[in-house]
GROMACS .gro file of C-alpha atoms in nm:
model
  207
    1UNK     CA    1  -0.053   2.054   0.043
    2UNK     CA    2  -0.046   2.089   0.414
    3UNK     CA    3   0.241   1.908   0.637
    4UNK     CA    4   0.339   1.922   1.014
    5UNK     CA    5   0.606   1.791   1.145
    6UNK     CA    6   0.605   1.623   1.536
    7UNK     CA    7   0.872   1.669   1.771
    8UNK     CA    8   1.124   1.407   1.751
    9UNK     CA    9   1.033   1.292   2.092
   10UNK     CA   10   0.655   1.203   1.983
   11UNK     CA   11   0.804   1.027   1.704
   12UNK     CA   12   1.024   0.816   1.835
   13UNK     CA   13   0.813   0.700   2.147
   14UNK     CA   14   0.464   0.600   1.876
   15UNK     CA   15   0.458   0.324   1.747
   16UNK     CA   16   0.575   0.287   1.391
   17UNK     CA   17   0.352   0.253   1.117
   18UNK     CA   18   0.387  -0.027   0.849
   19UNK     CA   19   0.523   0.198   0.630
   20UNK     CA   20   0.817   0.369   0.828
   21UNK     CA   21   0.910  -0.001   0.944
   22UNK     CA   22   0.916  -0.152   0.588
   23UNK     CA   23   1.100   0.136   0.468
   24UNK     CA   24   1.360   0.087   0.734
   25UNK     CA   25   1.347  -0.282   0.663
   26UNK     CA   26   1.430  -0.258   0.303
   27UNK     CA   27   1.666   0.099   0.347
   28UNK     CA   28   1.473   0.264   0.157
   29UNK     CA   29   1.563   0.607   0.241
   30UNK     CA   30   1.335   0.865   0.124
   31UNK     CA   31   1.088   0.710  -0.041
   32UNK     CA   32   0.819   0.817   0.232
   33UNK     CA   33   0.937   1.156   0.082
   34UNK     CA   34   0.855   1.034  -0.221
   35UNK     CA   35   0.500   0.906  -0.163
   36UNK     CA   36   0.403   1.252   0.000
   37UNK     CA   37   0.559   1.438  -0.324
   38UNK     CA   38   0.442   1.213  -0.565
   39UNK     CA   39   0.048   1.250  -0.435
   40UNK     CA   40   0.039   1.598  -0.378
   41UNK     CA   41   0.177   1.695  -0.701
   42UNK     CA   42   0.007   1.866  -0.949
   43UNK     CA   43  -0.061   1.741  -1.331
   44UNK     CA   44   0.095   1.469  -1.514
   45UNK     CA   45   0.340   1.410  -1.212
   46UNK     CA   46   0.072   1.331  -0.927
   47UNK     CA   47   0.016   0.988  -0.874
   48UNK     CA   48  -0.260   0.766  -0.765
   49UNK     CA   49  -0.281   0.591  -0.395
   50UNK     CA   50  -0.327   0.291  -0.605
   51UNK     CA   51  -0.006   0.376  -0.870
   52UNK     CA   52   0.225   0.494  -0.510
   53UNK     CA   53   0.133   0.148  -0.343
   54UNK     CA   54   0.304  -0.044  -0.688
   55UNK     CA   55   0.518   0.189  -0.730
   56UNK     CA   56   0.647   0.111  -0.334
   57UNK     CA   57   0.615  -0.210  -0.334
   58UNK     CA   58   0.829  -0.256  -0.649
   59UNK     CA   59   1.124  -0.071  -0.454
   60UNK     CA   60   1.075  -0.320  -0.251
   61UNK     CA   61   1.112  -0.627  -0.449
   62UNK     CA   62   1.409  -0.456  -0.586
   63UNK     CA   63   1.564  -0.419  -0.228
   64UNK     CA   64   1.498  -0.767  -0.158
   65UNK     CA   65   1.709  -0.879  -0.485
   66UNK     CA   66   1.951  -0.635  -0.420
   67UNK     CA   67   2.062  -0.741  -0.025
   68UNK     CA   68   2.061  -1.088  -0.169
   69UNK     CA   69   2.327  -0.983  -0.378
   70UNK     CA   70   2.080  -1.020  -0.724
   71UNK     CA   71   2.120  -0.767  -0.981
   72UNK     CA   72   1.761  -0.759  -1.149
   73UNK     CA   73   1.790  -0.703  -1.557
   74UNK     CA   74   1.578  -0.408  -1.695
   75UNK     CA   75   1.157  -0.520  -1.665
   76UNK     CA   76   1.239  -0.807  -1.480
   77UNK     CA   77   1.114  -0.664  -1.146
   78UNK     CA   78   0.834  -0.498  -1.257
   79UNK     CA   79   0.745  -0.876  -1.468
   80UNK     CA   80   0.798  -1.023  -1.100
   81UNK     CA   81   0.581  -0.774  -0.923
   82UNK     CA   82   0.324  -0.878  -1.215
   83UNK     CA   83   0.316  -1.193  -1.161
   84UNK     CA   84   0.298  -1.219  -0.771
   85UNK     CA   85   0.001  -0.944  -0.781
   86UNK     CA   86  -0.185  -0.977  -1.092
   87UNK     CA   87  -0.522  -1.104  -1.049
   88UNK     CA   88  -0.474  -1.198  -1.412
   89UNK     CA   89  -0.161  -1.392  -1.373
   90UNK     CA   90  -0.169  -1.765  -1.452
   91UNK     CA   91  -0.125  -1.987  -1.117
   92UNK     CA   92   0.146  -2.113  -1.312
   93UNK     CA   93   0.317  -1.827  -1.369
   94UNK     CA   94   0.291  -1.728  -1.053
   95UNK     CA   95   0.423  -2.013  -0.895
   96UNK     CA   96   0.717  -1.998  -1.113
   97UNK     CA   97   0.793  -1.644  -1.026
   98UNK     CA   98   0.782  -1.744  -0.683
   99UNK     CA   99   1.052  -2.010  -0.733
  100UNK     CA  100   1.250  -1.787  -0.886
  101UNK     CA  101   1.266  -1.562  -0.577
  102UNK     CA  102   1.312  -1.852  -0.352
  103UNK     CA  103   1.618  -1.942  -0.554
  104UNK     CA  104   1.735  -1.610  -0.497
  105UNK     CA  105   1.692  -1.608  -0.156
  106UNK     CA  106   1.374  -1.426  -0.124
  107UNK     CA  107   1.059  -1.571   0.095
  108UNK     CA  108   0.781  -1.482  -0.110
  109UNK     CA  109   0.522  -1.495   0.169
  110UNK     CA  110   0.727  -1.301   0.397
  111UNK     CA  111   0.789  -1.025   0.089
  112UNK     CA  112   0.416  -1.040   0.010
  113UNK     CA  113   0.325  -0.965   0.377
  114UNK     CA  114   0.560  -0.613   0.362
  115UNK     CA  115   0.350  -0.490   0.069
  116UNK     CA  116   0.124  -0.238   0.090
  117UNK     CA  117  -0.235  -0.144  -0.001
  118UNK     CA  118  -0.367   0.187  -0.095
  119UNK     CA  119  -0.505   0.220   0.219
  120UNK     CA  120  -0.173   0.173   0.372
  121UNK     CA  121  -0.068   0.440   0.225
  122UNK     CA  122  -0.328   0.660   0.287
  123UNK     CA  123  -0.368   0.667   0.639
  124UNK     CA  124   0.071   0.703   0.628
  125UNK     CA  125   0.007   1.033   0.430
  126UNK     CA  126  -0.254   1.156   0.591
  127UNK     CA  127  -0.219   1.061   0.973
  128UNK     CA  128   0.175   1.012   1.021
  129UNK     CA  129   0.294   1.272   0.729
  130UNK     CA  130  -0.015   1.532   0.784
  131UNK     CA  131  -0.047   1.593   0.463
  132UNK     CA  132  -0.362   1.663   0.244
  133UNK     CA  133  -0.398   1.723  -0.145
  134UNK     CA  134  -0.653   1.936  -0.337
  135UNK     CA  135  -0.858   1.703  -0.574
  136UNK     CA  136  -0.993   1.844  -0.857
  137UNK     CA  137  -1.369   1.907  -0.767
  138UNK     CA  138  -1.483   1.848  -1.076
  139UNK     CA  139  -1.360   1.496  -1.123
  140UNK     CA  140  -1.666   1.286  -0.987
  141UNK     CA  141  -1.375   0.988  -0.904
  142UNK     CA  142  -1.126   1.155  -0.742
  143UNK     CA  143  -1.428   1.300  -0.520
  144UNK     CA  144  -1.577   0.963  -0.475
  145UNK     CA  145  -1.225   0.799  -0.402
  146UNK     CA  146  -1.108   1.064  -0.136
  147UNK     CA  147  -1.469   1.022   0.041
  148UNK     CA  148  -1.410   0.680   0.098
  149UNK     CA  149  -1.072   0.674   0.195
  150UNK     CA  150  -1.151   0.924   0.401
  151UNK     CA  151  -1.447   0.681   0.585
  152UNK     CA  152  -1.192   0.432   0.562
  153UNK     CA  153  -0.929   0.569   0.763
  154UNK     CA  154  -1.177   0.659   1.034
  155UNK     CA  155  -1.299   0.347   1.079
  156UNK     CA  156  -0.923   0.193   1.043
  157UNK     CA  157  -0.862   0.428   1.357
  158UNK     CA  158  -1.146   0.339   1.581
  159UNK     CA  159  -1.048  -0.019   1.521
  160UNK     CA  160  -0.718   0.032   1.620
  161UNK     CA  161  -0.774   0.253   1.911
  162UNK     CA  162  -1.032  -0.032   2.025
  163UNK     CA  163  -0.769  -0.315   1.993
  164UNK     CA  164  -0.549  -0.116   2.167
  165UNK     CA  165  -0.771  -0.064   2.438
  166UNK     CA  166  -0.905  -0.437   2.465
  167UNK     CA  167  -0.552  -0.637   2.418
  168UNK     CA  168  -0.419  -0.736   2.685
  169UNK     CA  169  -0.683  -0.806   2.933
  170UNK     CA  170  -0.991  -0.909   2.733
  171UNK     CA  171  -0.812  -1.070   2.386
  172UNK     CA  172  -0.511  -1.209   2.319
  173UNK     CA  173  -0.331  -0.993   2.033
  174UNK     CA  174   0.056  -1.007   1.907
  175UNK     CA  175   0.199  -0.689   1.688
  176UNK     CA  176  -0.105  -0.713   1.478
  177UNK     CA  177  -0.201  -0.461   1.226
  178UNK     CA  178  -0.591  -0.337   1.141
  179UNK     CA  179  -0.679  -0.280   0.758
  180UNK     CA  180  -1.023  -0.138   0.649
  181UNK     CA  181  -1.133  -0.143   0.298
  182UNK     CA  182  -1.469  -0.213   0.041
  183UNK     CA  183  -1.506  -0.418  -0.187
  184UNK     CA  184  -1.731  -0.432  -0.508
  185UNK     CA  185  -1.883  -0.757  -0.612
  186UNK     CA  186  -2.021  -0.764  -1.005
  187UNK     CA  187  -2.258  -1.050  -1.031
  188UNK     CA  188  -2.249  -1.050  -1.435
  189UNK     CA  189  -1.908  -1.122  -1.404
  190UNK     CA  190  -1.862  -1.290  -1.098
  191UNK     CA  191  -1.513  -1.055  -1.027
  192UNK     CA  192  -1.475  -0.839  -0.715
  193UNK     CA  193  -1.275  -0.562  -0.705
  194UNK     CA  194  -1.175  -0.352  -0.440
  195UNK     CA  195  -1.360  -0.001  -0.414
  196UNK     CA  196  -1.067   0.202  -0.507
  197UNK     CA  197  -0.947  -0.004  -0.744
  198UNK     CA  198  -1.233  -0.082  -0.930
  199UNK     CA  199  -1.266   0.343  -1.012
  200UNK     CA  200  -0.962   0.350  -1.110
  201UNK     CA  201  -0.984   0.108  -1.380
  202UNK     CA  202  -1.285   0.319  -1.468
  203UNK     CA  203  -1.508  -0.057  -1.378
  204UNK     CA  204  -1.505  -0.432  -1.433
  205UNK     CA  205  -1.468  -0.632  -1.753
  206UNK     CA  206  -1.828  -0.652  -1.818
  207UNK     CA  207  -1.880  -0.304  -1.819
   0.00000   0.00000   0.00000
């Protein structure tokens, strides 16, 4: 693992990423700490980009409960997170979790919209934190998965940088944010999956 740190004047005059603001959002303290210890680990306590983006995004569900003075019982975030995300989930069920959060005092669009993606998190640990991890070579999907993000984060980057250069005086932009990612489409089943996701469930249903 490899990590610089910027001056604090370069950090406070960028921009801040999606991550630092939803972690300052939902006070959640160190947890950009956490995501860059938890995916450069080593063994049985490294984590996925995929397993980092629940696992963040269930902190922040939590936080949401919490500052509307909830106390969640044991599973039930994790059963909420579930349902709001779960391609699986019944529309039913989902609606009903999302009543339950609006009856909390929660706007489920609004918490949906501070969730991250893998990719999120990627270009966070790799452009803002610096920080790179040593996948095992010999693991044809870790390979594949780090190519891709790698692509993917490029081309997130020249999109940005091109925004950036056109707002203003050719388009009309607010504080928008630029996401890249692939998708797999399985015409047996009919399911698409994104890239990263689909390895890591090791394929589709049909498979």
């Amino acid at each position: 693992m490899a990590e610089s740190n910027s001056s604090g004047d370069s950090q406070s005059s960028r921009r801040r990423s999606k991550v630092e603001r939803v972690i300052d959002e939902y006070d959640l303290g160190e947890a950009g700490d956490t995501l860059v210890r938890r995916w450069t680990s080593e063994g049985d306590d490294r984590m996925s980009l995929r397993a980092l983006a629940d696992w963040f995004n269930t902190r922040v569900l939590e936080a949401a409960l919490e500052r509307n003075g909830e106390t969640p019982l044991e599973g039930e975030v994790d059963n909420l997170y579930r349902l709001l995300t779960d391609d699986d989930a019944s529309a039913g069920s989902r609606t009903q979790a999302e009543r339950t959060l609006e009856r909390d005092g929660v706007d489920p669009e609004e918490l949906r919209s501070d969730f991250l993606t893998h990719q999120t998190i990627y270009t966070y640990l790799t452009k803002r934190r610096n920080v790179s991890r040593e996948d095992t070579e010999t693991d044809p999907i870790e390979a594949a998965e780090r190519r891709v993000q790698g692509l993917l984060g490029r081309t997130q980057a020249v999109a940005e940088e091109s925004l950036g250069r056109l707002a203003g005086d050719q388009i009309r932009v607010g504080d928008a944010e630029v996401y890249a990612d692939v998708s797999v489409y399985c015409s047996d089943c009919e399911q698409t999956f994104e890239f990263v996701d689909l390895l890591e469930r090791g394929g589709c249903d049909c498979a």
